[in-house]
CSV table of C-alpha atoms and ligand atoms in Angstrom, one decimal:
chain,number,residue,atom,x,y,z
A,1,MET,CA,-7.3,-9.1,-28.8
A,2,ARG,CA,-8.7,-10.5,-25.7
A,3,PHE,CA,-5.7,-9.9,-22.6
A,4,LEU,CA,-6.7,-12.0,-19.2
A,5,ILE,CA,-4.0,-10.1,-17.0
A,6,THR,CA,-3.4,-11.5,-13.3
A,7,GLY,CA,-1.8,-9.1,-11.0
A,8,GLY,CA,-2.7,-6.2,-12.7
A,9,ALA,CA,-3.5,-4.3,-9.5
A,10,GLY,CA,0.5,-4.4,-8.8
A,11,PHE,CA,3.4,-2.4,-10.0
A,12,ILE,CA,4.2,-4.2,-13.4
A,13,GLY,CA,0.9,-5.3,-13.7
A,14,SER,CA,-0.7,-2.0,-14.0
A,15,ALA,CA,1.8,-0.4,-16.4
A,16,VAL,CA,1.0,-3.6,-18.8
A,17,ILE,CA,-2.1,-2.5,-18.7
A,18,ARG,CA,-2.1,1.2,-18.8
A,19,HIS,CA,0.3,0.6,-21.7
A,20,ILE,CA,-2.1,-1.9,-23.7
A,21,ILE,CA,-5.3,0.3,-23.0
A,22,GLN,CA,-3.6,3.5,-24.2
A,23,ASN,CA,-1.7,2.4,-27.0
A,24,THR,CA,-4.0,-0.4,-28.5
A,25,GLU,CA,-7.4,-1.4,-29.2
A,26,HIS,CA,-7.1,-4.6,-27.3
A,27,GLU,CA,-9.8,-5.7,-24.6
A,28,VAL,CA,-8.1,-6.1,-20.9
A,29,LEU,CA,-9.6,-8.5,-18.0
A,30,ASN,CA,-7.4,-7.7,-14.8
A,31,VAL,CA,-7.5,-10.9,-12.5
A,32,ASP,CA,-6.4,-9.5,-8.7
A,33,LYS,CA,-7.2,-10.4,-5.4
A,34,LEU,CA,-6.2,-7.2,-4.4
A,35,THR,CA,-3.3,-8.4,-1.1
A,36,TYR,CA,-1.5,-5.3,0.3
A,37,ALA,CA,0.2,-4.8,-3.0
A,38,GLY,CA,-2.9,-4.8,-5.3
A,39,ASN,CA,-4.1,-0.8,-5.7
A,40,LEU,CA,-6.6,-0.3,-8.1
A,41,GLU,CA,-5.8,3.5,-8.2
A,42,SER,CA,-3.0,2.8,-10.0
A,43,LEU,CA,-5.5,2.2,-12.8
A,44,SER,CA,-7.6,5.3,-12.4
A,45,SER,CA,-6.5,6.8,-15.7
A,46,ILE,CA,-7.7,4.0,-17.7
A,47,SER,CA,-10.6,2.3,-15.5
A,48,ASN,CA,-13.4,4.2,-17.4
A,49,TYR,CA,-12.2,2.5,-20.8
A,50,SER,CA,-15.3,0.1,-21.8
A,51,ARG,CA,-12.5,-2.1,-23.1
A,52,TYR,CA,-11.3,-2.8,-19.3
A,53,GLN,CA,-12.6,-5.0,-16.9
A,54,PHE,CA,-11.6,-5.9,-13.1
A,55,SER,CA,-12.6,-9.4,-11.2
A,56,GLN,CA,-11.4,-9.4,-7.8
A,57,THR,CA,-10.4,-13.2,-7.6
A,58,ASP,CA,-7.7,-15.2,-6.0
A,59,ILE,CA,-5.9,-17.0,-8.8
A,60,CYS,CA,-5.8,-20.2,-6.3
A,61,ASN,CA,-9.7,-20.7,-6.9
A,62,ARG,CA,-10.1,-22.7,-9.8
A,63,ALA,CA,-13.8,-22.7,-10.2
A,64,ALA,CA,-13.6,-19.0,-10.2
A,65,LEU,CA,-11.0,-19.0,-12.8
A,66,ASP,CA,-13.0,-21.7,-15.0
A,67,GLN,CA,-15.9,-18.9,-14.9
A,68,LEU,CA,-14.0,-16.2,-15.8
A,69,PHE,CA,-12.6,-17.8,-18.5
A,70,THR,CA,-15.8,-18.8,-19.8
A,71,ASP,CA,-17.1,-15.4,-20.0
A,72,PHE,CA,-14.1,-13.4,-20.9
A,73,GLN,CA,-12.8,-15.8,-23.6
A,74,PRO,CA,-9.2,-14.8,-23.6
A,75,ASP,CA,-7.3,-14.8,-26.4
A,76,ALA,CA,-4.3,-14.4,-24.3
A,77,VAL,CA,-3.3,-14.7,-20.8
A,78,MET,CA,-0.2,-12.6,-19.2
A,79,HIS,CA,0.2,-14.0,-16.1
A,80,LEU,CA,2.0,-11.7,-13.3
A,81,ALA,CA,-0.1,-12.2,-10.1
A,82,ALA,CA,3.0,-13.1,-7.2
A,83,GLU,CA,3.9,-12.7,-3.8
A,84,SER,CA,7.0,-10.4,-4.7
A,85,HIS,CA,8.8,-9.1,-1.8
A,86,VAL,CA,12.0,-10.9,-0.8
A,87,ASP,CA,12.1,-9.6,2.7
A,88,ARG,CA,8.4,-10.9,3.2
A,89,SER,CA,9.1,-14.4,1.9
A,90,ILE,CA,11.7,-14.5,4.6
A,91,SER,CA,9.4,-13.9,7.3
A,92,GLY,CA,6.5,-15.5,5.9
A,93,PRO,CA,7.3,-18.0,3.0
A,94,TYR,CA,3.8,-19.8,3.0
A,95,ALA,CA,1.9,-17.0,0.9
A,96,PHE,CA,4.6,-17.4,-1.7
A,97,ILE,CA,4.2,-21.2,-2.1
A,98,GLU,CA,0.2,-20.7,-2.3
A,99,THR,CA,0.3,-18.1,-4.7
A,100,ASN,CA,3.5,-18.1,-6.7
A,101,ILE,CA,3.3,-22.4,-7.2
A,102,ILE,CA,-0.3,-23.6,-6.6
A,103,GLY,CA,-1.8,-20.1,-7.6
A,104,THR,CA,0.5,-20.8,-11.2
A,105,TYR,CA,-0.4,-24.5,-11.5
A,106,GLN,CA,-4.2,-23.4,-10.9
A,107,MET,CA,-3.6,-20.7,-14.0
A,108,LEU,CA,-2.0,-23.5,-16.1
A,109,GLU,CA,-5.1,-26.2,-15.2
A,110,ALA,CA,-7.7,-23.5,-16.2
A,111,SER,CA,-6.0,-22.4,-19.3
A,112,ARG,CA,-5.4,-25.9,-20.5
A,113,ALA,CA,-8.9,-26.8,-20.0
A,114,TYR,CA,-10.1,-23.6,-21.8
A,115,TRP,CA,-7.4,-23.8,-24.5
A,116,LEU,CA,-8.5,-27.7,-25.2
A,117,GLY,CA,-12.2,-26.4,-25.7
A,118,LEU,CA,-11.1,-23.8,-28.6
A,119,ASN,CA,-11.4,-24.2,-32.4
A,120,GLU,CA,-8.3,-25.3,-34.1
A,121,LYS,CA,-7.8,-21.6,-35.3
A,122,LYS,CA,-8.2,-20.3,-32.0
A,123,LYS,CA,-6.1,-22.8,-30.3
A,124,ALA,CA,-3.1,-22.1,-32.4
A,125,THR,CA,-2.9,-18.5,-31.3
A,126,PHE,CA,-3.7,-18.8,-27.8
A,127,ARG,CA,-0.7,-18.1,-25.6
A,128,PHE,CA,0.1,-18.2,-21.9
A,129,HIS,CA,2.8,-15.5,-20.7
A,130,HIS,CA,4.5,-16.4,-17.4
A,131,ILE,CA,6.2,-13.1,-16.2
A,132,SER,CA,9.6,-14.3,-14.2
A,133,THR,CA,12.5,-12.9,-12.6
A,134,ASP,CA,16.0,-12.9,-13.0
A,135,GLU,CA,16.3,-13.7,-9.2
A,136,VAL,CA,15.9,-17.4,-10.1
A,137,TYR,CA,19.2,-17.6,-11.7
A,138,GLY,CA,21.0,-17.2,-8.2
A,139,ASP,CA,23.9,-15.0,-7.6
A,140,LEU,CA,26.7,-13.9,-9.7
A,141,GLU,CA,29.1,-13.1,-7.0
A,142,GLY,CA,32.9,-12.3,-8.2
A,143,THR,CA,32.1,-12.4,-11.9
A,144,THR,CA,31.2,-10.8,-14.8
A,145,ASP,CA,29.1,-13.1,-16.2
A,146,LEU,CA,26.1,-12.0,-17.4
A,147,PHE,CA,22.4,-14.3,-17.1
A,148,THR,CA,21.2,-15.6,-20.0
A,149,GLU,CA,18.2,-17.9,-21.0
A,150,LYS,CA,20.4,-21.0,-20.4
A,151,THR,CA,21.9,-19.8,-17.1
A,152,PRO,CA,21.0,-22.8,-14.4
A,153,TYR,CA,18.5,-22.3,-11.9
A,154,SER,CA,20.0,-21.4,-8.2
A,155,PRO,CA,17.4,-19.7,-6.6
A,156,SER,CA,18.5,-18.2,-3.0
A,157,SER,CA,15.3,-17.0,-1.4
A,158,PRO,CA,11.5,-18.4,-0.8
A,159,TYR,CA,10.6,-15.8,-3.2
A,160,SER,CA,13.1,-16.7,-5.8
A,161,ALA,CA,12.8,-20.8,-5.5
A,162,SER,CA,8.8,-20.1,-5.6
A,163,LYS,CA,9.4,-18.4,-8.7
A,164,ALA,CA,11.4,-21.2,-10.0
A,165,SER,CA,9.4,-23.6,-9.1
A,166,SER,CA,6.5,-21.8,-11.4
A,167,ASP,CA,9.0,-21.4,-14.2
A,168,HIS,CA,8.9,-25.4,-14.3
A,169,LEU,CA,5.4,-26.0,-14.1
A,170,VAL,CA,5.0,-23.3,-17.1
A,171,ARG,CA,7.7,-25.3,-19.5
A,172,ALA,CA,6.5,-28.9,-17.9
A,173,TRP,CA,3.1,-27.7,-19.3
A,174,ASN,CA,4.4,-26.8,-22.6
A,175,ARG,CA,6.5,-30.0,-23.1
A,176,THR,CA,3.7,-32.3,-21.7
A,177,TYR,CA,0.5,-31.1,-22.8
A,178,GLY,CA,1.6,-28.4,-25.3
A,179,LEU,CA,-0.1,-25.5,-23.8
A,180,PRO,CA,1.4,-22.5,-25.9
A,181,ILE,CA,3.4,-20.5,-23.3
A,182,LEU,CA,6.3,-18.0,-23.2
A,183,VAL,CA,8.5,-17.2,-20.4
A,184,THR,CA,10.3,-13.9,-19.3
A,185,ASN,CA,12.7,-13.3,-16.9
A,186,CYS,CA,13.5,-9.5,-16.2
A,187,SER,CA,15.6,-7.8,-13.3
A,188,ASN,CA,14.9,-5.4,-11.2
A,189,ASN,CA,12.2,-2.8,-11.9
A,190,TYR,CA,11.9,0.8,-10.8
A,191,GLY,CA,9.1,3.6,-11.8
A,192,PRO,CA,5.7,5.3,-11.1
A,193,TYR,CA,3.4,3.7,-8.7
A,194,HIS,CA,5.3,1.2,-7.1
A,195,PHE,CA,4.6,0.0,-3.9
A,196,PRO,CA,6.8,1.8,-1.1
A,197,GLU,CA,8.4,-1.3,0.6
A,198,LYS,CA,10.9,-1.9,-2.2
A,199,LEU,CA,14.0,-0.1,-2.4
A,200,ILE,CA,13.6,3.0,-4.5
A,201,PRO,CA,10.2,4.3,-3.8
A,202,LEU,CA,11.0,4.0,0.0
A,203,MET,CA,14.4,5.5,-0.1
A,204,ILE,CA,12.6,8.6,-2.0
A,205,LEU,CA,9.9,8.8,0.4
A,206,ASN,CA,11.8,8.3,3.7
A,207,ALA,CA,14.4,11.1,2.6
A,208,LEU,CA,11.2,13.5,1.5
A,209,GLN,CA,10.0,12.8,5.4
A,210,GLY,CA,13.6,13.0,6.7
A,211,LYS,CA,13.4,9.3,8.0
A,212,ALA,CA,16.6,7.2,7.8
A,213,LEU,CA,17.3,5.7,4.6
A,214,PRO,CA,18.5,1.8,5.5
A,215,VAL,CA,20.9,0.4,3.3
A,216,TYR,CA,21.6,-3.4,3.8
A,217,GLY,CA,25.4,-4.7,4.9
A,218,ASN,CA,27.8,-2.4,3.1
A,219,GLY,CA,25.4,-1.6,0.3
A,220,GLN,CA,27.6,-2.9,-2.7
A,221,GLN,CA,24.7,-5.5,-3.9
A,222,ILE,CA,24.5,-4.8,-7.7
A,223,ARG,CA,21.3,-5.1,-9.7
A,224,ASP,CA,20.3,-4.3,-13.1
A,225,TRP,CA,17.7,-2.0,-13.3
A,226,LEU,CA,14.5,-1.5,-15.9
A,227,PHE,CA,12.5,1.1,-15.9
A,228,VAL,CA,9.2,-0.5,-15.7
A,229,GLU,CA,7.5,1.3,-18.5
A,230,ASP,CA,10.1,-0.6,-21.0
A,231,HIS,CA,9.3,-3.9,-19.1
A,232,ALA,CA,5.9,-3.2,-20.1
A,233,ARG,CA,6.6,-2.8,-23.5
A,234,ALA,CA,8.7,-5.8,-23.8
A,235,LEU,CA,5.9,-8.2,-21.8
A,236,TYR,CA,3.6,-7.0,-25.0
A,237,THR,CA,6.4,-7.4,-27.6
A,238,VAL,CA,6.8,-11.1,-26.1
A,239,VAL,CA,3.1,-11.8,-26.0
A,240,THR,CA,2.3,-10.5,-29.5
A,241,GLN,CA,5.4,-11.9,-31.4
A,242,GLY,CA,7.3,-14.1,-29.1
A,243,GLN,CA,7.9,-17.8,-30.4
A,244,VAL,CA,6.0,-20.3,-28.7
A,245,GLY,CA,8.0,-22.3,-25.6
A,246,GLU,CA,10.7,-19.8,-25.6
A,247,THR,CA,12.5,-17.7,-22.8
A,248,TYR,CA,13.3,-14.2,-23.2
A,249,ASN,CA,15.5,-12.3,-20.2
A,250,ILE,CA,14.7,-8.9,-19.9
A,251,GLY,CA,17.2,-6.4,-18.6
A,252,GLY,CA,18.2,-2.3,-18.9
A,253,HIS,CA,22.1,-2.3,-19.2
A,254,ASN,CA,22.0,-0.6,-15.8
A,255,GLU,CA,24.1,-2.7,-13.2
A,256,LYS,CA,24.3,-0.4,-10.0
A,257,ALA,CA,25.3,-0.9,-6.4
A,258,ASN,CA,22.5,-0.4,-4.1
A,259,ILE,CA,24.3,2.6,-2.5
A,260,ASP,CA,25.0,4.0,-5.6
A,261,VAL,CA,21.4,4.2,-6.4
A,262,VAL,CA,20.4,5.4,-3.0
A,263,LEU,CA,23.3,8.6,-3.5
A,264,THR,CA,21.8,8.9,-6.9
A,265,ILE,CA,18.4,9.4,-5.1
A,266,CYS,CA,19.8,11.9,-2.6
A,267,SER,CA,21.4,14.0,-5.5
A,268,LEU,CA,17.8,13.8,-7.4
A,269,LEU,CA,16.2,15.2,-4.7
A,270,GLU,CA,18.7,17.9,-3.6
A,271,GLU,CA,18.2,19.3,-7.3
A,272,LEU,CA,14.2,18.6,-6.9
A,273,ALA,CA,13.2,18.9,-3.5
A,274,PRO,CA,16.0,21.5,-2.2
A,275,ASN,CA,13.6,22.4,0.9
A,276,LYS,CA,14.3,19.6,3.2
A,277,PRO,CA,12.8,18.3,6.6
A,278,GLN,CA,13.5,20.5,9.3
A,279,GLY,CA,17.5,19.8,10.8
A,280,ILE,CA,18.2,18.2,7.4
A,281,GLU,CA,21.2,19.3,5.8
A,282,ARG,CA,21.8,17.0,3.2
A,283,TYR,CA,19.9,14.1,2.2
A,284,ARG,CA,22.8,11.6,2.0
A,285,ASP,CA,23.1,12.2,5.8
A,286,LEU,CA,20.2,10.3,6.4
A,287,ILE,CA,21.8,6.9,5.0
A,288,THR,CA,22.1,4.2,7.9
A,289,TYR,CA,23.7,1.0,7.2
A,290,VAL,CA,21.8,-1.9,8.5
A,291,LYS,CA,22.0,-6.1,9.1
A,292,ASP,CA,22.3,-7.8,6.0
A,293,ARG,CA,19.5,-9.5,4.7
A,294,PRO,CA,20.0,-13.3,5.2
A,295,GLY,CA,21.1,-15.5,2.0
A,296,HIS,CA,21.1,-11.9,0.1
A,297,ASP,CA,22.3,-12.5,-3.1
A,298,VAL,CA,25.5,-10.2,-4.5
A,299,ARG,CA,24.9,-9.6,-8.2
A,300,TYR,CA,22.5,-9.9,-10.7
A,301,ALA,CA,22.9,-8.8,-14.5
A,302,ILE,CA,20.8,-9.6,-17.6
A,303,ASP,CA,21.6,-10.3,-21.0
A,304,ALA,CA,18.6,-9.1,-23.1
A,305,SER,CA,20.7,-9.5,-26.6
A,306,LYS,CA,17.9,-12.3,-27.4
A,307,ILE,CA,14.5,-9.9,-27.2
A,308,GLU,CA,16.8,-7.1,-28.6
A,309,ARG,CA,17.5,-9.4,-31.5
A,310,GLU,CA,14.8,-11.6,-32.4
A,311,LEU,CA,12.0,-9.2,-31.2
A,312,GLY,CA,13.5,-5.8,-32.0
A,313,TRP,CA,13.0,-4.7,-28.4
A,314,THR,CA,15.4,-1.9,-26.4
A,315,PRO,CA,15.1,0.1,-23.4
A,316,LYS,CA,13.9,3.6,-24.0
A,317,GLU,CA,15.3,5.3,-20.6
A,318,SER,CA,18.9,4.9,-19.4
A,319,PHE,CA,18.9,4.6,-15.4
A,320,GLU,CA,19.6,8.6,-15.3
A,321,THR,CA,16.6,9.6,-17.2
A,322,GLY,CA,14.1,6.9,-15.8
A,323,LEU,CA,15.5,7.8,-12.1
A,324,ARG,CA,14.4,11.2,-12.5
A,325,LYS,CA,11.2,10.6,-14.1
A,326,THR,CA,10.5,8.3,-11.0
A,327,VAL,CA,11.5,10.8,-8.5
A,328,GLU,CA,9.5,13.3,-10.6
A,329,TRP,CA,6.4,11.0,-10.4
A,330,TYR,CA,6.5,11.0,-6.4
A,331,LEU,CA,7.0,14.4,-6.0
A,332,ASN,CA,4.1,14.9,-7.9
A,333,ASN,CA,1.9,12.2,-7.1
A,334,ASN,CA,1.3,12.7,-3.2
A,335,GLU,CA,-2.1,11.8,-3.2
A,336,TRP,CA,-1.3,8.4,-4.3
A,337,VAL,CA,1.3,8.2,-1.6
A,338,GLU,CA,-0.6,9.4,1.1
A,339,HIS,CA,-3.2,7.0,0.2
A,340,VAL,CA,-1.0,4.3,-0.2
A,341,GLN,CA,1.0,4.8,3.4
A,342,SER,CA,-2.2,5.0,5.1
A,343,GLY,CA,-4.2,1.9,3.8
A,344,GLU,CA,-6.7,4.2,2.5
A,345,TYR,CA,-6.9,3.2,-0.9
A,346,GLN,CA,-8.4,-0.2,1.0
A,347,SER,CA,-11.5,2.1,2.0
A,348,TRP,CA,-11.2,3.6,-1.4
A,349,LEU,CA,-11.9,0.5,-2.9
A,350,ASN,CA,-14.8,-0.5,-0.5
A,351,LYS,CA,-16.2,2.6,-1.4
A,352,GLN,CA,-15.5,2.0,-5.5
A,353,TYR,CA,-17.3,-1.7,-5.4
A,354,GLN,CA,-19.5,-1.1,-2.8
A,355,GLY,CA,-21.6,-4.7,-2.9
B,401,NAD,P1,3.3,-6.4,-7.1
B,401,NAD,O1,3.7,-7.2,-5.6
B,401,NAD,O2,3.3,-4.8,-6.9
B,401,NAD,O3,1.8,-7.2,-7.7
B,401,NAD,C1,1.2,-8.2,-7.4
B,401,NAD,C2,-0.1,-8.5,-7.8
B,401,NAD,O4,-0.5,-9.3,-7.7
B,401,NAD,C3,-0.9,-7.6,-6.6
B,401,NAD,O5,-1.7,-6.8,-7.3
B,401,NAD,C4,-1.5,-8.5,-5.6
B,401,NAD,O6,-2.8,-8.2,-5.3
B,401,NAD,C5,-1.6,-9.5,-7.0
B,401,NAD,N1,-1.9,-10.8,-6.0
B,401,NAD,C6,-1.1,-11.4,-5.3
B,401,NAD,N2,-1.4,-12.7,-5.1
B,401,NAD,C7,-2.6,-12.9,-5.5
B,401,NAD,C8,-3.5,-13.9,-6.0
B,401,NAD,N3,-3.3,-15.4,-5.0
B,401,NAD,N4,-4.7,-13.8,-6.8
B,401,NAD,C9,-4.3,-12.9,-7.4
B,401,NAD,N5,-3.9,-11.7,-7.7
B,401,NAD,C10,-2.7,-11.6,-6.6
B,401,NAD,O7,4.3,-7.5,-7.9
B,401,NAD,P2,5.2,-7.0,-9.3
B,401,NAD,O8,6.4,-5.8,-8.6
B,401,NAD,O9,4.4,-5.8,-10.1
B,401,NAD,O10,5.7,-8.3,-10.0
B,401,NAD,C11,4.7,-8.4,-11.0
B,401,NAD,C12,5.4,-9.8,-11.7
B,401,NAD,O11,6.4,-9.9,-12.2
B,401,NAD,C13,5.8,-11.0,-10.4
B,401,NAD,O12,5.3,-11.9,-11.0
B,401,NAD,C14,7.2,-10.9,-10.1
B,401,NAD,O13,7.8,-11.8,-9.7
B,401,NAD,C15,7.5,-10.6,-11.1
B,401,NAD,N6,8.9,-9.5,-11.5
B,401,NAD,C16,9.1,-8.5,-10.7
B,401,NAD,C17,10.2,-7.7,-10.8
B,401,NAD,C18,10.1,-6.5,-9.8
B,401,NAD,O14,11.3,-5.8,-10.1
B,401,NAD,N7,9.2,-5.9,-9.4
B,401,NAD,C19,11.2,-8.0,-11.7
B,401,NAD,C20,10.9,-9.1,-12.3
B,401,NAD,C21,9.9,-9.8,-12.4
């Protein structure tokens, strides 16, 4: 198969591409604008394969997308490109409207034009897989409920509202035009190659540098964590075996309060990185409570029974094993971390792709 994957230089997209190139014979075209969150160094382990290609393209550029579809002739699209950081959506929502809503619209229209031109056999097997988040469902504060595929949408932040909007567009393109779509809504991911603006890598790297570990509000916000490689496997399962028009929720059965995540990271570091920065007795002493994020949802939790029952996917990592692997990865991959923190991958990129 030929997969056109958007956002493949990001955290989850790069895990999906590594998974497909390393475990199958399929071909991949990675379409990524390379915003601050896109990093081709996360793909260095597979970038020399002839089955992998990269195009630096903005998904809002319809003419460029049309050309890529014509040249690459994909069998399936996996659409991950997005602005993804809630805090950034609060300070600057426009990029989220542009990429997550307009960009998804352009991807749908480019896919539809291409799909209409396919022969009947290829038309029947083509798939447009939209990758979304559990944040579209809103807040489960004060309940023990889980999000199912039927939970009504109630997004709270500009990020989740823009993702909800894109999910609605994708389903409308199926109902109105018959485009063969799949939607997945996943809980919080963590793992290797995660940009250090997000909770888990931020805490690991700040602790190692003896910096404060900023925890929002009382730290009791609950998230359901999934190891990124389990998510990549789930996405591949859905795009190759999912029923057209269906939505699948993906989660790790790992509901944890933010403060407990931070405390677990601190104890793992005590064991794995006992030589602390000067003046630090215990990593946990670096925890600092900061003013809560406006509109902060208190609890998310996913019911992933549909994908488990219908497609046989289950996560391989528990939170304990996945978090240990993640901390070890950050300890062993200084170069990636330094390049990301110094913005050096941008110059690496310029060198790598001169002209
Ligand atoms: P990320 O921010 O790490 O990566 C996003 C990628 O998209 C980057 O490589 C960026 O360069 C690219 N991109 C942004 N705007 C673009 C544009 N206009 N054109 C082309 N490329 C563009 O995000 P992520 O964490 O890997 O998330 C990927 C997808 O999964 C997103 O759609 C997100 O909503 C969804 N998701 C994320 C999580 C999570 O915990 N991270 C959970 C559930 C769902």
